[in-house]
Amino acid sequence: MKTDMNKYIPQVSMCMMTAVMLAASLLAFHSCREDQLVIYSEEDITGGASSDGDIVGMYVLNEGNMGSNKCTLDYLDLIGKDGTSVYHRNIYSERNPHEIKELGDVGNDIKIYGSRLWMVINCSNKVEVATADSARKIGKIDIPNCRYVSFYGDHAYISSYVGPVMVSGDAPLGRVYKVDTLTLQKVDSITVGYQPEQMAIANGHLYVANSGGYRVPNYDNTVSVIDLATFRETSKIEVDINLHKMCADRYGQVWVTSRGDNMLIAPSLHWLSPDGHIGHIDIPITDMCMVGDSLYYIGTTVDIYTGKTTFSHGIIDVKKHEQVCSSLSDAHEMQSMTMPYAMIVNPIYHDFYIMDAKNYVSSGLLYHFLHDGSFDWKQKTGDIPAHACFVYKKQ
């Protein structure tokens, strides 16, 4: 029986036209979505002199208020143009246009190791890894409630609260995850104290500051000591409650801050000597940076009854264990900050940057001071600028 194919042609054509139109509509929609997802960076001339030294730039990780998904990455180009450095705000979306939600919720740490940039995104439960020279994403590691990262040899060590973001007397013990820096695969993990924060490496060991912050008022007061060769905890050292920031000096000493309890126990700074001695200095420290024998610090305390903010800053000689400078700068801009939150010091020229979180829900400010304390410039950042790392020519 002969079939009349002509009567089917209009229907086939109509189907094809519908399919083409649908595909075109989807493509157009996709293009529109793509345009909406890409947030282009903003650029400002700082007015500060450009640099031709070994340090060519600096990344600034903005935390973003918790739950707002506003963690962003800024970049200070110290080579700059026309003799001045240039500040670029929110570069990650532009460099990675296909990344949904960009960096995520709450940036908690940033470091460069080799040719890779590592960013710890706390409430998004991940560590983003990108190229150090261009911030283009390489991959990510899923780590629950991750906090800080340290490196030794071929591995990254990432502290984790493990449990959900919730104050509870039943909050679990934290862990440190060991990650292969090449493959980005987790190879091991170990239980430490409650809600571990920053870490430091000294004397062949990884020191971990345990805070117990979720278990308030029953804070942890220990430093976990992990043998890097075996990745086993060898001891816990009792220091002070609510431990937070940590770094090591060239004498094998480990420095760790205590945030106190905001009521009866004041914040303070402690050092752990290789011979087991524990010392302390009664200075409140919000952030610190080690350069040679000098521990630069800033301290911001808020009176819980009056709401008054007190800002302090200076330098501690780590060899002498004493404060040798009680003011980094006499400039008006130093005291005009609303909420000094973090700092970083250029290890070569000793100029320094202080990050002002302001009201925690809108753009912060980055202040630059020269080595003698004189004010140089300030720039608007993302919300809650809190962590930074330098980029070197070799990277």
Coordinates of C-alpha atoms in Angstrom, one line a residue:
M1 CA 0.0 0.0 0.0
K2 CA 1.4 3.3 -1.0
T3 CA 1.5 5.9 1.8
D4 CA 0.9 9.6 1.0
M5 CA 3.9 11.2 2.8
N6 CA 2.9 14.7 1.8
K7 CA 0.1 14.9 4.4
Y8 CA 2.7 14.4 7.2
I9 CA 5.1 17.2 6.0
P10 CA 3.2 20.1 7.6
Q11 CA 3.2 18.3 11.0
V12 CA 6.8 17.4 10.9
S13 CA 7.7 21.0 9.9
M14 CA 5.6 22.3 12.7
C15 CA 7.3 20.0 15.2
M16 CA 10.7 21.0 13.9
M17 CA 9.8 24.7 14.1
T18 CA 8.5 24.3 17.6
A19 CA 11.7 22.5 18.7
V20 CA 13.9 25.2 17.1
M21 CA 11.9 27.9 18.7
L22 CA 12.1 26.2 22.1
A23 CA 15.9 25.6 21.7
A24 CA 16.3 29.3 20.8
S25 CA 14.3 30.4 23.8
L26 CA 16.3 28.2 26.1
L27 CA 19.5 29.5 24.7
A28 CA 18.3 33.1 25.1
F29 CA 17.2 32.3 28.7
H30 CA 20.6 30.7 29.4
S31 CA 22.4 33.7 28.0
C32 CA 20.3 36.0 30.1
R33 CA 21.0 33.9 33.2
E34 CA 24.7 33.9 32.3
D35 CA 24.7 37.7 32.1
Q36 CA 23.0 37.9 35.5
L37 CA 25.4 35.5 37.2
V38 CA 28.5 37.3 36.1
I39 CA 29.2 40.2 38.5
Y40 CA 32.1 42.2 37.0
S41 CA 34.8 43.5 39.3
E42 CA 35.2 47.1 40.3
E43 CA 38.5 48.9 40.0
D44 CA 39.9 51.8 42.0
I45 CA 43.3 53.6 41.9
T46 CA 44.6 53.6 45.4
G47 CA 46.9 56.6 45.1
G48 CA 49.7 54.7 46.7
A49 CA 53.0 54.0 44.9
S50 CA 53.3 50.9 42.9
S51 CA 56.0 48.3 43.8
D52 CA 58.6 46.5 41.7
G53 CA 59.7 44.2 44.5
D54 CA 59.2 40.5 45.0
I55 CA 55.6 41.0 46.3
V56 CA 53.4 41.8 43.4
G57 CA 49.9 41.7 44.9
M58 CA 47.6 40.8 47.8
Y59 CA 44.4 38.9 47.9
V60 CA 41.7 40.0 50.5
L61 CA 39.0 37.5 51.5
N62 CA 35.8 39.2 52.7
E63 CA 33.9 37.0 55.1
G64 CA 30.4 38.3 54.3
N65 CA 27.7 38.2 57.0
M66 CA 26.7 34.7 58.0
G67 CA 23.8 33.4 55.9
S68 CA 24.1 36.1 53.3
N69 CA 26.2 34.1 50.8
K70 CA 28.3 37.2 50.3
C71 CA 31.9 35.9 50.7
T72 CA 33.9 37.7 48.0
L73 CA 37.5 38.0 46.9
D74 CA 39.4 41.2 46.2
Y75 CA 42.8 41.8 44.7
L76 CA 45.4 44.6 45.3
D77 CA 47.6 44.9 42.3
L78 CA 50.9 46.3 43.7
I79 CA 52.5 46.6 40.2
G80 CA 49.5 48.7 39.2
K81 CA 49.6 51.2 36.4
D82 CA 50.9 54.7 35.9
G83 CA 53.0 54.4 39.1
T84 CA 50.2 53.6 41.5
S85 CA 48.7 50.4 42.9
V86 CA 45.2 49.4 41.8
Y87 CA 42.4 47.7 44.0
H88 CA 40.0 45.3 42.3
R89 CA 36.8 44.4 44.2
N90 CA 35.0 41.1 43.8
I91 CA 37.1 39.3 41.1
Y92 CA 36.0 35.7 41.7
S93 CA 32.8 35.8 39.8
E94 CA 34.4 37.5 36.8
R95 CA 37.2 34.9 36.7
N96 CA 34.8 32.0 37.2
P97 CA 31.5 32.9 35.5
H98 CA 30.1 29.4 35.6
E99 CA 30.4 29.1 39.4
I100 CA 26.9 29.1 41.0
K101 CA 26.7 31.3 44.1
E102 CA 30.3 32.3 43.5
L103 CA 32.5 31.6 46.7
G104 CA 29.7 30.9 49.1
D105 CA 28.9 31.7 52.8
V106 CA 31.6 33.1 55.2
G107 CA 35.2 33.2 54.1
N108 CA 37.3 32.1 57.0
D109 CA 40.9 31.7 55.8
I110 CA 43.0 32.3 52.7
K111 CA 46.6 31.2 51.9
I112 CA 48.9 30.6 48.9
Y113 CA 50.9 27.4 48.8
G114 CA 53.1 26.9 45.7
S115 CA 51.1 28.0 42.7
R116 CA 47.7 27.5 44.3
L117 CA 45.3 29.8 46.2
W118 CA 43.4 28.1 49.0
M119 CA 40.2 29.6 50.5
V120 CA 38.3 28.1 53.4
I121 CA 34.6 28.8 53.2
N122 CA 33.2 28.0 56.6
C123 CA 29.4 27.7 56.3
S124 CA 29.5 26.4 52.8
N125 CA 31.5 23.5 54.2
K126 CA 34.2 23.6 51.5
V127 CA 37.7 24.7 50.6
E128 CA 38.0 26.3 47.2
V129 CA 41.3 25.9 45.4
A130 CA 42.3 28.2 42.5
T131 CA 45.3 29.4 40.6
A132 CA 47.4 31.8 42.6
D133 CA 48.2 34.1 39.7
S134 CA 44.6 34.5 38.3
A135 CA 42.1 33.1 40.9
R136 CA 40.7 30.6 38.4
K137 CA 39.1 27.7 40.1
I138 CA 40.9 24.3 40.1
G139 CA 38.7 22.3 42.4
K140 CA 37.2 22.1 45.9
I141 CA 37.4 19.9 49.0
D142 CA 34.2 19.2 51.0
I143 CA 35.0 19.8 54.7
P144 CA 32.2 20.2 57.3
N145 CA 32.2 23.6 59.1
C146 CA 35.9 24.2 58.1
R147 CA 37.9 26.9 59.8
Y148 CA 41.6 27.3 58.9
V149 CA 44.3 25.7 56.7
S150 CA 48.0 25.1 57.3
F151 CA 50.6 23.4 55.0
Y152 CA 53.5 21.0 55.5
G153 CA 55.3 19.1 52.7
D154 CA 52.7 17.6 50.3
H155 CA 49.7 18.1 52.5
A156 CA 47.2 20.7 53.7
Y157 CA 45.8 20.5 57.2
I158 CA 42.3 21.9 57.7
S159 CA 40.6 22.4 61.0
S160 CA 36.9 21.6 61.3
Y161 CA 34.2 22.1 63.9
V162 CA 32.6 19.0 62.3
G163 CA 29.1 19.7 63.7
P164 CA 26.5 22.2 62.5
V165 CA 26.7 25.9 63.3
M166 CA 24.9 25.8 66.6
V167 CA 25.7 26.6 70.3
S168 CA 25.1 23.4 72.2
G169 CA 26.5 21.6 75.2
D170 CA 26.5 18.5 73.0
A171 CA 28.6 20.1 70.2
P172 CA 31.0 17.3 69.1
L173 CA 34.8 17.2 69.2
G174 CA 36.5 18.8 66.2
R175 CA 38.8 17.2 63.6
V176 CA 41.8 18.1 61.5
Y177 CA 41.7 16.8 57.9
K178 CA 44.8 15.9 56.0
V179 CA 44.5 16.7 52.2
D180 CA 46.9 15.9 49.3
T181 CA 47.8 19.3 47.8
L182 CA 48.1 17.9 44.3
T183 CA 45.1 15.6 44.0
L184 CA 42.9 17.6 46.5
Q185 CA 41.8 14.3 48.0
K186 CA 41.3 13.8 51.8
V187 CA 43.8 11.1 52.9
D188 CA 43.3 11.1 56.7
S189 CA 41.7 12.9 59.6
I190 CA 42.2 13.0 63.4
T191 CA 40.0 14.0 66.3
V192 CA 41.3 17.0 68.4
G193 CA 39.6 19.3 70.9
Y194 CA 36.3 21.2 70.7
Q195 CA 35.8 23.7 67.9
P196 CA 39.5 23.9 66.7
E197 CA 40.6 27.2 65.2
Q198 CA 44.0 28.2 63.8
M199 CA 47.0 25.9 63.6
A200 CA 50.8 26.4 63.6
I201 CA 53.7 24.1 62.6
A202 CA 56.8 23.9 64.7
N203 CA 59.3 21.3 65.9
G204 CA 57.9 18.6 63.5
H205 CA 54.4 19.0 65.1
L206 CA 51.1 20.6 64.2
Y207 CA 49.7 22.7 67.0
V208 CA 45.9 23.2 67.1
A209 CA 44.1 25.9 69.1
N210 CA 40.9 24.4 70.5
S211 CA 38.2 27.0 71.4
G212 CA 35.1 25.1 72.6
G213 CA 33.2 28.2 71.4
Y214 CA 30.0 26.3 70.7
R215 CA 30.0 24.9 74.3
V216 CA 29.9 28.3 76.1
P217 CA 30.3 28.7 79.0
N218 CA 32.2 25.4 79.1
Y219 CA 35.0 26.4 76.8
D220 CA 37.9 24.2 75.8
N221 CA 41.3 25.4 77.1
T222 CA 43.7 23.1 75.3
V223 CA 46.2 23.0 72.4
S224 CA 46.3 19.6 70.6
V225 CA 49.8 18.6 69.5
I226 CA 50.0 16.3 66.5
D227 CA 53.1 14.5 65.3
L228 CA 53.3 15.2 61.6
A229 CA 55.3 12.1 60.8
T230 CA 52.6 9.8 62.2
F231 CA 49.6 12.1 62.2
R232 CA 48.7 11.1 65.7
E233 CA 48.0 13.4 68.7
T234 CA 50.9 13.1 71.1
S235 CA 49.5 15.4 73.8
K236 CA 47.1 18.2 74.8
I237 CA 48.5 21.2 76.5
E238 CA 46.2 23.2 78.9
V239 CA 46.7 26.9 78.2
D240 CA 43.6 29.1 78.6
I241 CA 39.9 29.2 77.6
N242 CA 38.5 30.0 74.1
L243 CA 41.8 29.8 72.1
H244 CA 41.8 31.3 68.6
K245 CA 44.7 32.7 66.6
M246 CA 48.0 30.9 66.5
C247 CA 51.5 31.3 64.8
A248 CA 55.0 30.0 65.3
D249 CA 58.3 31.9 65.4
R250 CA 61.8 31.0 64.3
Y251 CA 62.8 29.9 67.8
G252 CA 60.3 27.0 67.8
Q253 CA 57.8 28.9 70.0
V254 CA 54.1 28.8 69.4
W255 CA 52.0 31.9 70.1
V256 CA 48.3 31.5 70.8
T257 CA 45.6 34.0 71.7
S258 CA 42.7 33.5 74.2
R259 CA 39.5 35.4 73.7
G260 CA 38.4 35.0 77.3
D261 CA 34.7 34.9 78.0
N262 CA 33.7 38.6 77.5
M263 CA 32.9 38.8 81.2
L264 CA 35.1 37.5 84.0
I265 CA 38.1 36.2 82.0
A266 CA 40.0 38.8 80.0
P267 CA 41.6 38.0 76.6
S268 CA 45.3 37.4 76.6
L269 CA 48.3 36.1 74.6
H270 CA 50.4 33.0 75.4
W271 CA 53.6 31.4 74.2
L272 CA 54.5 27.7 74.3
S273 CA 58.3 27.1 74.4
P274 CA 59.9 23.9 73.0
D275 CA 61.0 23.0 76.5
G276 CA 57.4 22.9 77.7
H277 CA 57.3 26.4 79.4
I278 CA 54.0 28.3 79.0
G279 CA 54.1 32.1 79.4
H280 CA 51.5 34.8 78.9
I281 CA 51.1 38.6 78.3
D282 CA 48.0 40.4 79.3
I283 CA 47.1 42.0 76.0
P284 CA 43.9 41.5 74.1
I285 CA 44.6 40.4 70.6
T286 CA 42.1 40.2 67.7
D287 CA 44.7 39.4 65.0
M288 CA 48.5 39.1 64.8
C289 CA 51.2 38.7 62.2
M290 CA 54.8 37.4 62.7
V291 CA 57.7 39.2 60.9
G292 CA 61.2 38.2 62.1
D293 CA 61.3 38.7 65.9
S294 CA 58.4 41.0 65.8
L295 CA 54.8 40.0 66.5
Y296 CA 52.6 42.8 65.2
Y297 CA 49.1 42.8 66.7
I298 CA 45.8 44.6 66.9
G299 CA 43.3 44.2 69.6
T300 CA 39.6 45.2 69.6
T301 CA 37.5 44.8 72.7
V302 CA 33.9 45.8 73.2
D303 CA 32.4 46.5 76.7
I304 CA 29.3 44.4 76.9
Y305 CA 27.6 46.9 79.2
T306 CA 28.4 50.2 77.5
G307 CA 29.1 49.0 73.9
K308 CA 32.2 51.1 73.9
T309 CA 35.0 49.8 71.6
T310 CA 38.6 50.0 72.6
F311 CA 41.3 49.6 70.0
S312 CA 45.0 48.8 70.7
H313 CA 47.9 47.9 68.5
G314 CA 51.7 47.4 68.9
I315 CA 54.6 45.0 68.5
I316 CA 55.9 42.2 70.8
D317 CA 59.5 41.0 70.7
V318 CA 59.1 37.2 70.6
K319 CA 62.7 36.6 71.8
K320 CA 62.4 38.9 74.8
H321 CA 58.7 38.0 75.4
E322 CA 57.8 41.7 76.0
Q323 CA 56.0 44.5 74.3
V324 CA 58.4 46.8 72.6
C325 CA 56.0 49.1 70.8
S326 CA 52.5 50.2 72.1
S327 CA 51.4 52.0 68.9
L328 CA 51.9 51.1 65.3
S329 CA 50.7 54.6 64.2
D330 CA 49.8 58.0 65.5
A331 CA 47.9 58.8 62.4
H332 CA 44.3 60.0 62.8
E333 CA 43.1 57.3 60.5
M334 CA 44.3 54.6 62.9
Q335 CA 41.9 55.7 65.6
S336 CA 39.0 56.6 63.2
M337 CA 38.3 53.0 62.3
T338 CA 34.9 51.6 63.4
M339 CA 35.8 47.9 63.9
P340 CA 39.5 46.9 63.2
Y341 CA 39.1 43.2 62.4
A342 CA 42.3 41.9 60.9
M343 CA 45.8 42.8 59.8
I344 CA 48.7 41.7 57.6
V345 CA 52.3 43.0 57.5
N346 CA 54.6 43.1 54.4
P347 CA 57.5 40.8 55.5
I348 CA 60.0 42.7 53.2
Y349 CA 59.2 46.4 53.7
H350 CA 57.2 46.2 57.0
D351 CA 54.4 48.4 55.7
F352 CA 51.1 47.0 57.0
Y353 CA 47.4 46.8 56.2
I354 CA 44.4 46.9 58.6
M355 CA 41.0 45.7 57.7
D356 CA 38.0 47.5 59.2
A357 CA 34.7 45.5 59.3
K358 CA 32.7 48.6 60.1
N359 CA 29.1 47.5 60.9
Y360 CA 29.6 43.9 59.6
V361 CA 26.7 44.1 57.1
S362 CA 28.0 46.6 54.5
S363 CA 31.3 47.3 52.7
G364 CA 34.4 47.4 54.9
L365 CA 37.6 49.4 54.4
L366 CA 41.3 48.4 53.9
Y367 CA 43.8 50.9 55.3
H368 CA 47.5 51.0 54.2
F369 CA 50.2 52.4 56.5
L370 CA 53.9 52.8 55.7
H371 CA 56.6 51.1 57.8
D372 CA 56.9 54.3 59.9
G373 CA 53.2 54.3 60.7
S374 CA 52.3 57.1 58.4
F375 CA 48.9 56.7 56.7
D376 CA 49.0 56.0 52.9
W377 CA 45.6 55.2 51.5
K378 CA 42.3 53.4 52.2
Q379 CA 39.9 51.5 49.9
K380 CA 36.4 50.1 50.1
T381 CA 36.3 46.3 50.2
G382 CA 33.6 43.7 50.4
D383 CA 31.6 42.9 53.6
I384 CA 33.8 42.1 56.6
P385 CA 37.4 42.1 55.1
A386 CA 39.1 39.6 57.4
H387 CA 41.9 37.6 55.8
A388 CA 44.7 38.4 53.3
C389 CA 47.8 36.8 51.7
F390 CA 50.6 38.2 49.6
V391 CA 51.4 37.1 46.0
Y392 CA 55.0 36.8 45.1
K393 CA 56.7 36.9 41.7
K394 CA 57.7 33.2 41.9
Q395 CA 54.0 32.3 42.2

